XYZ file of C-alpha atoms in Angstrom:
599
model
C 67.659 129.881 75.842
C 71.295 130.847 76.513
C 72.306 134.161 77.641
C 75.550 135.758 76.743
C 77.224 138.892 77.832
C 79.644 141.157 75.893
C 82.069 143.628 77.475
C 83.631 145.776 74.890
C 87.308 146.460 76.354
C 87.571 149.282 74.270
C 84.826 151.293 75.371
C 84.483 149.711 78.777
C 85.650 153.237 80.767
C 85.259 152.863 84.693
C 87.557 155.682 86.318
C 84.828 157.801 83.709
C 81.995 156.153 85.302
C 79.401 156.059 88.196
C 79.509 152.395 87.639
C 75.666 152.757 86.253
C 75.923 149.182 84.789
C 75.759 147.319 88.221
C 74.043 150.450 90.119
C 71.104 150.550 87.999
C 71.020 146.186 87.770
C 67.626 145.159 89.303
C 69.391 141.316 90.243
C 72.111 143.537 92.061
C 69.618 145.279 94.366
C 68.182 142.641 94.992
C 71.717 141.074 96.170
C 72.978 138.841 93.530
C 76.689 139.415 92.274
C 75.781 139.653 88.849
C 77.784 142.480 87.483
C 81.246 142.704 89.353
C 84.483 144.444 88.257
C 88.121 143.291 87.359
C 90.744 143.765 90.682
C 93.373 144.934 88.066
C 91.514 147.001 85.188
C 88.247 147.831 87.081
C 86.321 146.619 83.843
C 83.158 145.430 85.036
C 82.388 141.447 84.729
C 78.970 139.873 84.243
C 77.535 136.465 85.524
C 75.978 135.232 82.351
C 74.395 132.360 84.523
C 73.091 134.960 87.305
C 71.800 137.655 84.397
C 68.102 137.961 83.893
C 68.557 140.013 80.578
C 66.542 143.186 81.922
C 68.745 144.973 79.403
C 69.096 147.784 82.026
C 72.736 148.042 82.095
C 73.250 148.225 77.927
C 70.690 151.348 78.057
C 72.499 153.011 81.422
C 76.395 152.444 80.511
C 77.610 155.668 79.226
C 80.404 153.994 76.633
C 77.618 151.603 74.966
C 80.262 148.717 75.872
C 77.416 146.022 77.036
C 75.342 143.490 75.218
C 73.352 141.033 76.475
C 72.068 138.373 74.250
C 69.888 135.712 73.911
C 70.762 133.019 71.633
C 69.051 129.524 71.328
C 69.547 126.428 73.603
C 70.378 124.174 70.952
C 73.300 126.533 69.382
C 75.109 125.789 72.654
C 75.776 122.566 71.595
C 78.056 123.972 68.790
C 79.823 126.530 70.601
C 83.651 126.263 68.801
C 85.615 128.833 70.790
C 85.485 131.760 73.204
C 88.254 134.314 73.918
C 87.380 134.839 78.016
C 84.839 136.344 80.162
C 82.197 138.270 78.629
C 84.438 138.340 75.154
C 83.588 137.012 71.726
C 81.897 134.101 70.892
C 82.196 131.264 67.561
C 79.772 128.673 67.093
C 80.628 125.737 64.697
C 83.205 126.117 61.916
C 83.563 125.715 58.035
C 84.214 122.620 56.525
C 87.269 122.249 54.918
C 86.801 120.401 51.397
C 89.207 118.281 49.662
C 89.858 119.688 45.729
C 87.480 122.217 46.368
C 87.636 125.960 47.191
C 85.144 127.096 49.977
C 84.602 130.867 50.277
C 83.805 132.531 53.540
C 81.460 135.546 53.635
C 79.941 137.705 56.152
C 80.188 140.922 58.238
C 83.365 142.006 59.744
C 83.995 141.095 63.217
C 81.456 137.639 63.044
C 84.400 135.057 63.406
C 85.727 134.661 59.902
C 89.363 135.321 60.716
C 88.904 133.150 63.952
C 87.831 130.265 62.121
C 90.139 130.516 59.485
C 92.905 131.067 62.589
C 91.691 127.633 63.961
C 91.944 125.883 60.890
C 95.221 126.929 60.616
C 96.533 125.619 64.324
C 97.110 129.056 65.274
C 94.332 128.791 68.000
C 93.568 125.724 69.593
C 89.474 125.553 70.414
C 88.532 125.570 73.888
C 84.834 125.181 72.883
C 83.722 127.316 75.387
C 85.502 126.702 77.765
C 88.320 129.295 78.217
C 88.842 128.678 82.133
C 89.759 124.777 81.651
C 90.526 124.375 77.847
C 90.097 120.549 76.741
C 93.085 118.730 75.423
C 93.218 117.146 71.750
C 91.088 113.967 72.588
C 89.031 116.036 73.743
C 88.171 118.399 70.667
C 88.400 115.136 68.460
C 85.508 113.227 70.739
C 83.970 116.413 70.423
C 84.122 116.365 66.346
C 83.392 112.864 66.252
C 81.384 111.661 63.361
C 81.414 114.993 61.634
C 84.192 116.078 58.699
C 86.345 118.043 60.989
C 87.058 115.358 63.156
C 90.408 113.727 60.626
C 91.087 117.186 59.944
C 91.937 118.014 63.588
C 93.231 114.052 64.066
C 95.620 114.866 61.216
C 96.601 118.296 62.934
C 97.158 117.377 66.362
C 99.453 114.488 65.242
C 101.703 116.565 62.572
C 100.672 114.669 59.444
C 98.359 117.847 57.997
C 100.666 120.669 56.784
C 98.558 124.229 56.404
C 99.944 127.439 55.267
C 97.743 130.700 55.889
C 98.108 133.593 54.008
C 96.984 136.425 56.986
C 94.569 139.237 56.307
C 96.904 141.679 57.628
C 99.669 142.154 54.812
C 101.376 145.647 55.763
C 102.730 144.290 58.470
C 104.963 141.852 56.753
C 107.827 143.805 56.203
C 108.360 144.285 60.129
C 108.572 140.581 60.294
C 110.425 139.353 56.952
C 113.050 141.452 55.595
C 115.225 141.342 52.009
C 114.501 141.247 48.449
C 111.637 140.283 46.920
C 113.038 137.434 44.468
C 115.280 135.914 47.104
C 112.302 135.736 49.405
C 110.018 133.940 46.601
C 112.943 131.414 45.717
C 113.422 130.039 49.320
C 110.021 129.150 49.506
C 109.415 127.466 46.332
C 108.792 124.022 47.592
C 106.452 122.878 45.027
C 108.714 124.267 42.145
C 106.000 126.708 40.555
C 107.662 130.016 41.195
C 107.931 130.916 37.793
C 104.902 130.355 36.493
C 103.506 132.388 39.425
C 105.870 135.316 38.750
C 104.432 135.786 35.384
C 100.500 135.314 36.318
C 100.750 137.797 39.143
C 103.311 140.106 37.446
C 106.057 140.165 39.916
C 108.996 139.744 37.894
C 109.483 144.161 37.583
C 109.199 143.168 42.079
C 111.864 140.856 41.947
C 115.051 143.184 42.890
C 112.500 145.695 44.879
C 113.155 145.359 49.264
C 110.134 143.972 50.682
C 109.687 147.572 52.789
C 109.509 149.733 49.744
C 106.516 147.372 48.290
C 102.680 148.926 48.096
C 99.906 147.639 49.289
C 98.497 145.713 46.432
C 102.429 144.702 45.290
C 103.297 142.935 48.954
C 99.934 141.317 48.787
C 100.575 139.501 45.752
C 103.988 138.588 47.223
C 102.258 137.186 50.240
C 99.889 135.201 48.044
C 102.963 133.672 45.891
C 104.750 132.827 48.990
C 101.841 131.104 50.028
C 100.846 129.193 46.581
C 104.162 128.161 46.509
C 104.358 126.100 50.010
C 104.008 122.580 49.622
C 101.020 121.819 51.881
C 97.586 119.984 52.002
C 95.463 122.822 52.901
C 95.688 126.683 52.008
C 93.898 129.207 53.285
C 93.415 132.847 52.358
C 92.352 135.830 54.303
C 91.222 138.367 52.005
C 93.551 137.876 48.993
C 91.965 140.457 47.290
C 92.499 143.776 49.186
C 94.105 146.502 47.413
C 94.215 144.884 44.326
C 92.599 146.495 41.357
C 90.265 144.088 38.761
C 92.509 142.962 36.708
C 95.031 141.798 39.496
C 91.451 140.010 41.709
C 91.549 137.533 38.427
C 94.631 137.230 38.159
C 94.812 136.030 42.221
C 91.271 133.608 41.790
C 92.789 132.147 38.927
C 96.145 131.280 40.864
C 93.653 129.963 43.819
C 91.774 128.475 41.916
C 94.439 126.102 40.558
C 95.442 124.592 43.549
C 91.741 122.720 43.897
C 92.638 121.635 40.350
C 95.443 120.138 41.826
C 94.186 118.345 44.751
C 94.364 120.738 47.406
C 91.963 121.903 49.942
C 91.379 125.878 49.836
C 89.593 127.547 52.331
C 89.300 131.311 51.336
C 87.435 134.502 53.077
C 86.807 136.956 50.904
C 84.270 140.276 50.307
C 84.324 140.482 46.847
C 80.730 138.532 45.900
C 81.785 138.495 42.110
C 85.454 136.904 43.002
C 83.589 134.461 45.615
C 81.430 133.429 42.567
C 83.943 132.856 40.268
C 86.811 131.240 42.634
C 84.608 129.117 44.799
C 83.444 125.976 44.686
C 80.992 126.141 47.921
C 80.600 128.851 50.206
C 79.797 129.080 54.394
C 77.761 132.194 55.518
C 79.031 133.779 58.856
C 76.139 135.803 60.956
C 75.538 137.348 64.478
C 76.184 140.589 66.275
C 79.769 141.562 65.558
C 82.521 141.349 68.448
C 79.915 139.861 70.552
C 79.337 136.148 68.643
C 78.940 134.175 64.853
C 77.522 131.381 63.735
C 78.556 129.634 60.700
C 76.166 128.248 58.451
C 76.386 124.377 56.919
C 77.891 124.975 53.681
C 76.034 125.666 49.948
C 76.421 125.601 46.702
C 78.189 128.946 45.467
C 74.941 130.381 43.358
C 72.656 129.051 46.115
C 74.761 130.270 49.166
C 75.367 133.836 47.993
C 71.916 133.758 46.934
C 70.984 132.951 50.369
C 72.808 135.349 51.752
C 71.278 138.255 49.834
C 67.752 136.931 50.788
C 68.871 137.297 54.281
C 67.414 134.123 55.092
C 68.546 130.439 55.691
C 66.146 128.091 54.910
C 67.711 124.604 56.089
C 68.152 126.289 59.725
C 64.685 128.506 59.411
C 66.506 131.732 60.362
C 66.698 135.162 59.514
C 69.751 136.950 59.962
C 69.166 140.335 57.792
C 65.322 142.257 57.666
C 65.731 143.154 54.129
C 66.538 141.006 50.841
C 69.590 142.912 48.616
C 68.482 142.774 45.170
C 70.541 144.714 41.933
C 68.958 146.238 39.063
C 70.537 148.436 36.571
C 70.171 151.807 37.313
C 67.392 153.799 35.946
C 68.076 156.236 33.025
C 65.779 159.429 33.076
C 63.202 159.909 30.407
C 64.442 161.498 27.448
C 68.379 160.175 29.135
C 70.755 162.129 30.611
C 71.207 164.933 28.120
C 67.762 165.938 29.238
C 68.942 166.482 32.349
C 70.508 169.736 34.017
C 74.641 169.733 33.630
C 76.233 170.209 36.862
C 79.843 170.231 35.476
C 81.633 170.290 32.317
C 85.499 169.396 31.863
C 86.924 169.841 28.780
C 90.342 167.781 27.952
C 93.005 167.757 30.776
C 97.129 166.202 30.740
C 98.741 166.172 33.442
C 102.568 164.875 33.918
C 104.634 163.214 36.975
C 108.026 161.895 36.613
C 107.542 158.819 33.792
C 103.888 159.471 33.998
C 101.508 161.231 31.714
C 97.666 161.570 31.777
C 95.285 162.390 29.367
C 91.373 163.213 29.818
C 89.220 163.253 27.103
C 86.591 165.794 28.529
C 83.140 165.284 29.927
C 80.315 166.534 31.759
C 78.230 164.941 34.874
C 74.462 165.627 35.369
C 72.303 166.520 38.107
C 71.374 162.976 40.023
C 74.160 161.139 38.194
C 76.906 158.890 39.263
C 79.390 158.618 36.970
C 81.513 154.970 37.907
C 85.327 155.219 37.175
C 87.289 151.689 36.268
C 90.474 150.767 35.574
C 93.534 149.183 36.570
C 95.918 150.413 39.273
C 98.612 153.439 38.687
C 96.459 154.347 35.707
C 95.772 157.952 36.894
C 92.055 157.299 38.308
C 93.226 159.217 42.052
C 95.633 161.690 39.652
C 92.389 162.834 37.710
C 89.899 162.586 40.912
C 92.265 165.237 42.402
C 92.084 167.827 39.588
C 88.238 168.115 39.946
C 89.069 168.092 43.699
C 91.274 170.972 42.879
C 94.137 169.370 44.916
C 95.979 169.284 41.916
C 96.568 171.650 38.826
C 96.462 170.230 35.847
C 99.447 170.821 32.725
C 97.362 171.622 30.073
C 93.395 172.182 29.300
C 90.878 174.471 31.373
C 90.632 173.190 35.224
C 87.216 172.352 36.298
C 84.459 175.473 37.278
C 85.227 177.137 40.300
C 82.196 178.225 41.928
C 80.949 174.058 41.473
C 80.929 172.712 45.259
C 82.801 169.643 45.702
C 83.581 166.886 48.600
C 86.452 164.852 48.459
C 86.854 161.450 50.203
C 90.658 160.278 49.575
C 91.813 157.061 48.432
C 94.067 156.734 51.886
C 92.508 157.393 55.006
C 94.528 158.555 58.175
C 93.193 158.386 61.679
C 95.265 161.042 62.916
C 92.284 163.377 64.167
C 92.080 164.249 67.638
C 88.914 163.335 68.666
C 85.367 161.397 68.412
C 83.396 160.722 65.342
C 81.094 163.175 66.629
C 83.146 166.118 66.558
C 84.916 165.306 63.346
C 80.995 164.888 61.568
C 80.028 168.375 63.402
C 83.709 170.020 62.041
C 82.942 168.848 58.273
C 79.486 169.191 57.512
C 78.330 171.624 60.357
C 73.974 171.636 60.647
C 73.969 169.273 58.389
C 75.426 166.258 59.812
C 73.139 167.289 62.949
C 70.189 167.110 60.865
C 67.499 164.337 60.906
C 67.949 164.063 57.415
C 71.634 163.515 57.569
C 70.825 160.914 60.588
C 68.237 158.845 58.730
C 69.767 158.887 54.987
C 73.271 158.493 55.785
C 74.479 157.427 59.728
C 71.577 154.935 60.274
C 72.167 152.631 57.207
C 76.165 152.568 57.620
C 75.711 151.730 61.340
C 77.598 154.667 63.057
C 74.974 155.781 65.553
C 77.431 153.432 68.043
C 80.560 155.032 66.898
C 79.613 158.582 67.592
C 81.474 159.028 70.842
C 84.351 156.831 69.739
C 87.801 158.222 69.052
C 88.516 158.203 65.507
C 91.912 156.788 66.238
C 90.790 153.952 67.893
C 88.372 153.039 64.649
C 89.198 149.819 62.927
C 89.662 150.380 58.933
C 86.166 149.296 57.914
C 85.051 151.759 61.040
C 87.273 154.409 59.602
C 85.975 153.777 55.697
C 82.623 153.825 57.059
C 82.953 157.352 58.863
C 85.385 159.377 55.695
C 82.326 158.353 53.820
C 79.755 160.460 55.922
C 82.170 162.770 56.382
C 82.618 163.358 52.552
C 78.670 163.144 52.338
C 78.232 165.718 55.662
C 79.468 168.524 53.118
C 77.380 170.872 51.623
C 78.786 170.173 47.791
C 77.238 169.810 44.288
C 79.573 167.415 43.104
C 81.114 164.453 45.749
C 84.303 162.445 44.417
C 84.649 158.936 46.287
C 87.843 156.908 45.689
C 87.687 153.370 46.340
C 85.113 153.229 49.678
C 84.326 150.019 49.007
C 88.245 149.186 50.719
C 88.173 147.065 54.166
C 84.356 147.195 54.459
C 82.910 143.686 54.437
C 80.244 142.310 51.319
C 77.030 143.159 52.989
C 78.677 146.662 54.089
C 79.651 147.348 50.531
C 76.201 146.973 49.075
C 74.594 149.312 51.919
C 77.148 151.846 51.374
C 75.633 151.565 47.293
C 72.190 151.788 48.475
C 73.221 154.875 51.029
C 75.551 156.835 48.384
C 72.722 156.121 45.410
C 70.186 157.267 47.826
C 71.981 160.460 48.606
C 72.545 161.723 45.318
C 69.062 160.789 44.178
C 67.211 162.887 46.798
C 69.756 165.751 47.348
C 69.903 165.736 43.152
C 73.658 166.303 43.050
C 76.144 164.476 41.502
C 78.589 162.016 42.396
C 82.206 160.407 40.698
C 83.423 157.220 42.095
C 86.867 155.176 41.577
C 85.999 151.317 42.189
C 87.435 148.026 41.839
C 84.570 145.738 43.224
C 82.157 144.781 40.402
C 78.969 144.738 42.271
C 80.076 147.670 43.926
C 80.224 149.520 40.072
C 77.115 148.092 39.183
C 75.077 149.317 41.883
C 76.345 152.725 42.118
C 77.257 153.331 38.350
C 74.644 155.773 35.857
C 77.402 155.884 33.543
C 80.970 154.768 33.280
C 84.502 156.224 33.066
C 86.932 153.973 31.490
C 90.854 154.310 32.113
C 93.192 152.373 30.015
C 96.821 152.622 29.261
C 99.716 151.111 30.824
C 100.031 151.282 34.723
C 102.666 153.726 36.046
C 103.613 154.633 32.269
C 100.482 156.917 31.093
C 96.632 156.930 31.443
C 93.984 157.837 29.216
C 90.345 158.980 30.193
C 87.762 158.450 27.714
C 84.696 160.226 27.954
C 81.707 159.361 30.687
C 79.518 156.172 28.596
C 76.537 155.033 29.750
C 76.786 151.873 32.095
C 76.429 149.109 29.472
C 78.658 150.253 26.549
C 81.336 151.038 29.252
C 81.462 147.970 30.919
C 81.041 146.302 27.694
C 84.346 148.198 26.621
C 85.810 147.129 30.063
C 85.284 143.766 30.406
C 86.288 143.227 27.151
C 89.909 143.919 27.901
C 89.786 142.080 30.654
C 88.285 139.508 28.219
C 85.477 137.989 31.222
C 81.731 138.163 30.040
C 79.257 138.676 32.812
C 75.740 137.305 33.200
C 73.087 138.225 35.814
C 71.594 135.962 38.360
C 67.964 135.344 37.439
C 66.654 135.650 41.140
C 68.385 138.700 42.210
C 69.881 140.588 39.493
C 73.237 140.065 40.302
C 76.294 140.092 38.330
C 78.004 136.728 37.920
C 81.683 136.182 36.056
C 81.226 133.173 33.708
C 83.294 130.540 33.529
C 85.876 130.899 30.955
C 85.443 129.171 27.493
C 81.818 128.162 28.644
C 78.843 127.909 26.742
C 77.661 131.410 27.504
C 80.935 132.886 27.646
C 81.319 131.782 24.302
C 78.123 132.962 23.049
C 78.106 136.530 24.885
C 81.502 136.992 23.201
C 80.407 136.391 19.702
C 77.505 138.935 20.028
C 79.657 141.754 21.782
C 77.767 141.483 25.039
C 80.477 141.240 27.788
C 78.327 142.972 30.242
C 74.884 140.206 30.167
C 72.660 139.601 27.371
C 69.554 141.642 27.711
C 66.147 140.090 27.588
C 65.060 139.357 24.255
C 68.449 138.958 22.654
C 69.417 135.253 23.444
């Protein structure tokens, strides 16, 4: 067995401390230098070879900033990388695959971005060993006889040429600066600039300053820049990130291409329907995040997602998750929803910007209802969220009841509240969000129990997603209005949030609307379905709440993708284009799956 020790910098506090972590150490009293402490930060240190794993000090240090654990012997012989002393730990690495696409999936902070960093010669591998890192001959002995060891013969002599798209897009502007179209056209090596342009709609970009660009607008530019490189492997750290659907297919079918065209594509991404549909192969990342991850040997796309829903690998006998994730289509009440009590009605609703209209048809939500809302971006989703949020007033038509309760979580988060998760969770929902209830419906399943006494500046996005969402739900309220909290949390965290938001609506019998872009993510929360359409940035329309199949029936079928479900799981899978089923699925209307009895 092999013993590891985590130190969370972050939360590691001694001039706040007694020190409990080496006072309380049995070993220590006993006289061994187990835990010591850094000369320059006072940080404590722990002897991973010296620890017995009494646990002791995790359950005594004040900040929760210790882990000790216990991994097996054998996965020592794959340890990949480590950044220092008591820090984060990778064992093995994907395999990159020529003409292929491999997709990389897993929890945040399990190595993904790591891997994908080595890969990309940004970090050298010390396989462990971080006080005496080995040279090149060394990491290629190491390799030796596996598929990684030409890749890194290729790379440490020059001939292997790797671009890497980052995951971290804002930050481009600080680092690149100019126009948008000048930018593209001076890194067109492999002459395809136009063609990219038109797939991922960049041409109205093209005169725009790189600083004035959105999210979802610089991302694309990032993922042109990259597409258009002339190199033998590609890799991609979330492409998809605030892009709505309709831009996701447009990037996987731009990634996609450049396995058609002999390249190798490595690509992380959270998106389980994209994954499907762009990979080839995928590699499953698990562990204990920021304290080690383990990537698994690579499977077949259907078989490997499937595998990671289960929760369990069967070629290494492990299991990594308690619980299967399985999907089902949401329940309809006997006698449907019009048998239900109305919680809200809205009747229609138009509201104007500068060059921007909206129009609402009307609609009403039911007790125990979620009502899903789709549709591209700059369509007016967050514009008609806000006027039953009452943040906005709307031009024309009757504004929603007031004496209806309702709890907004916004599209953009900011971490500009002073003070710890705690505090924030008492100042929003008050008894409630100090209630067992509250503790074992809502903080338990999205992991925050840890995060309580953390600052919510220092929070990481997926941290910060994951606490706004609580927050929304801490609120006494009869309606609750999500946009987008699917954005920076990982695959696995996106379907718990479904199961935790469902849950809460179901046994509190409220009501909930939520703006989405993730498939799977729609499909597990959705009763019914909102469906925007129009022309981004120009006007919006609103049709009336559908139920879940005739909606995204009416949704896919602009975007012109059928969907079928995975027979072990439930899950929604994208078909191929112009195959078999998406042929047949088209000629009978059903974009959304074929129900049973009907093929």
């Amino acid at each position: 067995m092999v013993r590891i020790g985590i130190v969370d910098k972050n939360r590691c506090k001694p001039k706040d401390c007694q020190k409990e972590c080496r006072r309380f150490c049995p070993p220590v009293r006993m006289g061994q230098e187990v835990i010591t402490f850094d000369s320059e930060t006072g940080q404590a240190i722990i002897s991973e070879q010296l620890c017995e794993g009494t646990g002791i000090c995790v359950k005594k240090c004040p900040f929760k900033a210790i882990k000790i654990i216990n991994l097996p012997a054998e996965l020592e012989e794959n340890s990949t990388h480590r950044y220092g002393p008591n820090a984060f730990k990778l064992y093995r690495l994907p395999i990159p695959k020529p003409e292929k696409v491999t997709g990389l999936i897993g929890p945040n902070g399990v190595g993904k971005t790591t891997a994908i960093r080595i890969l990309a010669g940004e970090i050298k591998p010390n396989l462990g060993n971080y006080e005496n890192p080995p040279d090149w001959d060394s990491i290629i002995k190491y390799y030796r006889g596996s598929e990684l060891q030409p890749y890194f013969e290729k790379m440490s002599s020059g001939q292997l040429k790797v671009v890497h798209k980052p995951q971290n897009i804002t930050r481009l502007p600080e680092v690149v600066k100019g126009v948008v179209g000048a930018l593209l056209e001076r890194v067109d090596e492999r002459g395809v600039m136009k063609k990219i342009t038109e797939e991922l709609e960049l041409k109205k970009l093209w005169e725009r300053e790189l600083n004035v660009l959105s999210g979802g607008e610089l991302q694309r530019v990032a993922i042109a820049a990259t597409v258009a490189r002339d190199a033998n492997v590609y890799l991609f750290d979330e492409p998809s990130s605030y892009e709505d659907i309709y831009q996701r297919l447009n990037i996987a079918r731009v990634i996609r291409r450049l396995a058609d065209e002999e390249k190798t594509v490595i690509c992380i991404e959270h998106d389980l329907a994209l994954v499907d549909y762009l990979s080839d192969s995928v590699c499953m990342f698990y562990g204990t995040p920021g304290a080690y991850g383990v990537v698994s040997h690579p499977h077949g796309v259907r078989e490997g997602i499937n595998i990671y829903l289960d929760g369990f690998l069967p070629d290494e006998n492990l299991r990594f998750r308690m619980e299967p994730i399985r999907f089902h289509t949401s329940p309809t009440p006997s006698g449907g929803w019009e048998s239900q009590e109305i919680l809200l009605s809205f009747g229609q609703m138009k509201k104007s910007y500068d060059g921007f209209s909206l129009k609402v048809e009307g609609g009403k939500i039911h007790r125990g209802e979620v009502i899903g809302i789709i549709g591209p971006n700059g369509i007016g989703k967050t514009t008609f969220v806000k006027l039953l949020a009452g943040e906005i007033q709307s031009d024309e038509g009757e504004p929603p009841e007031e004496d209806i309760k309702v709890s907004y979580k916004p599209q953009y988060l900011k971490a500009n509240y002073e003070g710890t998760v705690q505090m924030l969770l008492r100042e929003t929902g008050g008894k409630r969000a100090s209630s067992s209830a509250f503790k074992s419906d809502v903080l338990k399943p999205l992991e925050l129990e840890n995060l309580l006494d953390r600052s919510v500046k220092e929070l990481s996005g997926g941290e910060l997603q994951s606490v706004a969402i609580a927050a929304c739900l801490s609120r006494e309220a009869d309606i609750y209005l999500l946009d987008e909290p699917s954005a920076f949390l990982s695959s696995e965290q996106r379907l718990i949030m479904a199961r935790t938001v469902r849950r809460v609506i179901e046994n509190w019998q409220v009501a909930a609307f939520i703006v989405e872009h993730d498939i799977i993510g729609v499909d597990s929360l959705s009763d019914s379905l909102m469906v925007f359409s129009g022309i981004p940035g120009v006007k919006g329309e609103a049709a009336i709440p559908t139920d879940l199949r005739t909606g995204m029936n009416q949704f896919l079928k602009i975007l012109n993708i059928t969907f079928r479900r995975d027979p072990e799981n439930g899950r929604p899978r994208i078909n191929k284009e112009d195959s078999r089923l998406d042929r047949l699925q088209k000629d009978q209307g059903e974009y959304y799956y074929i129900p049973l009895g009907k093929e």
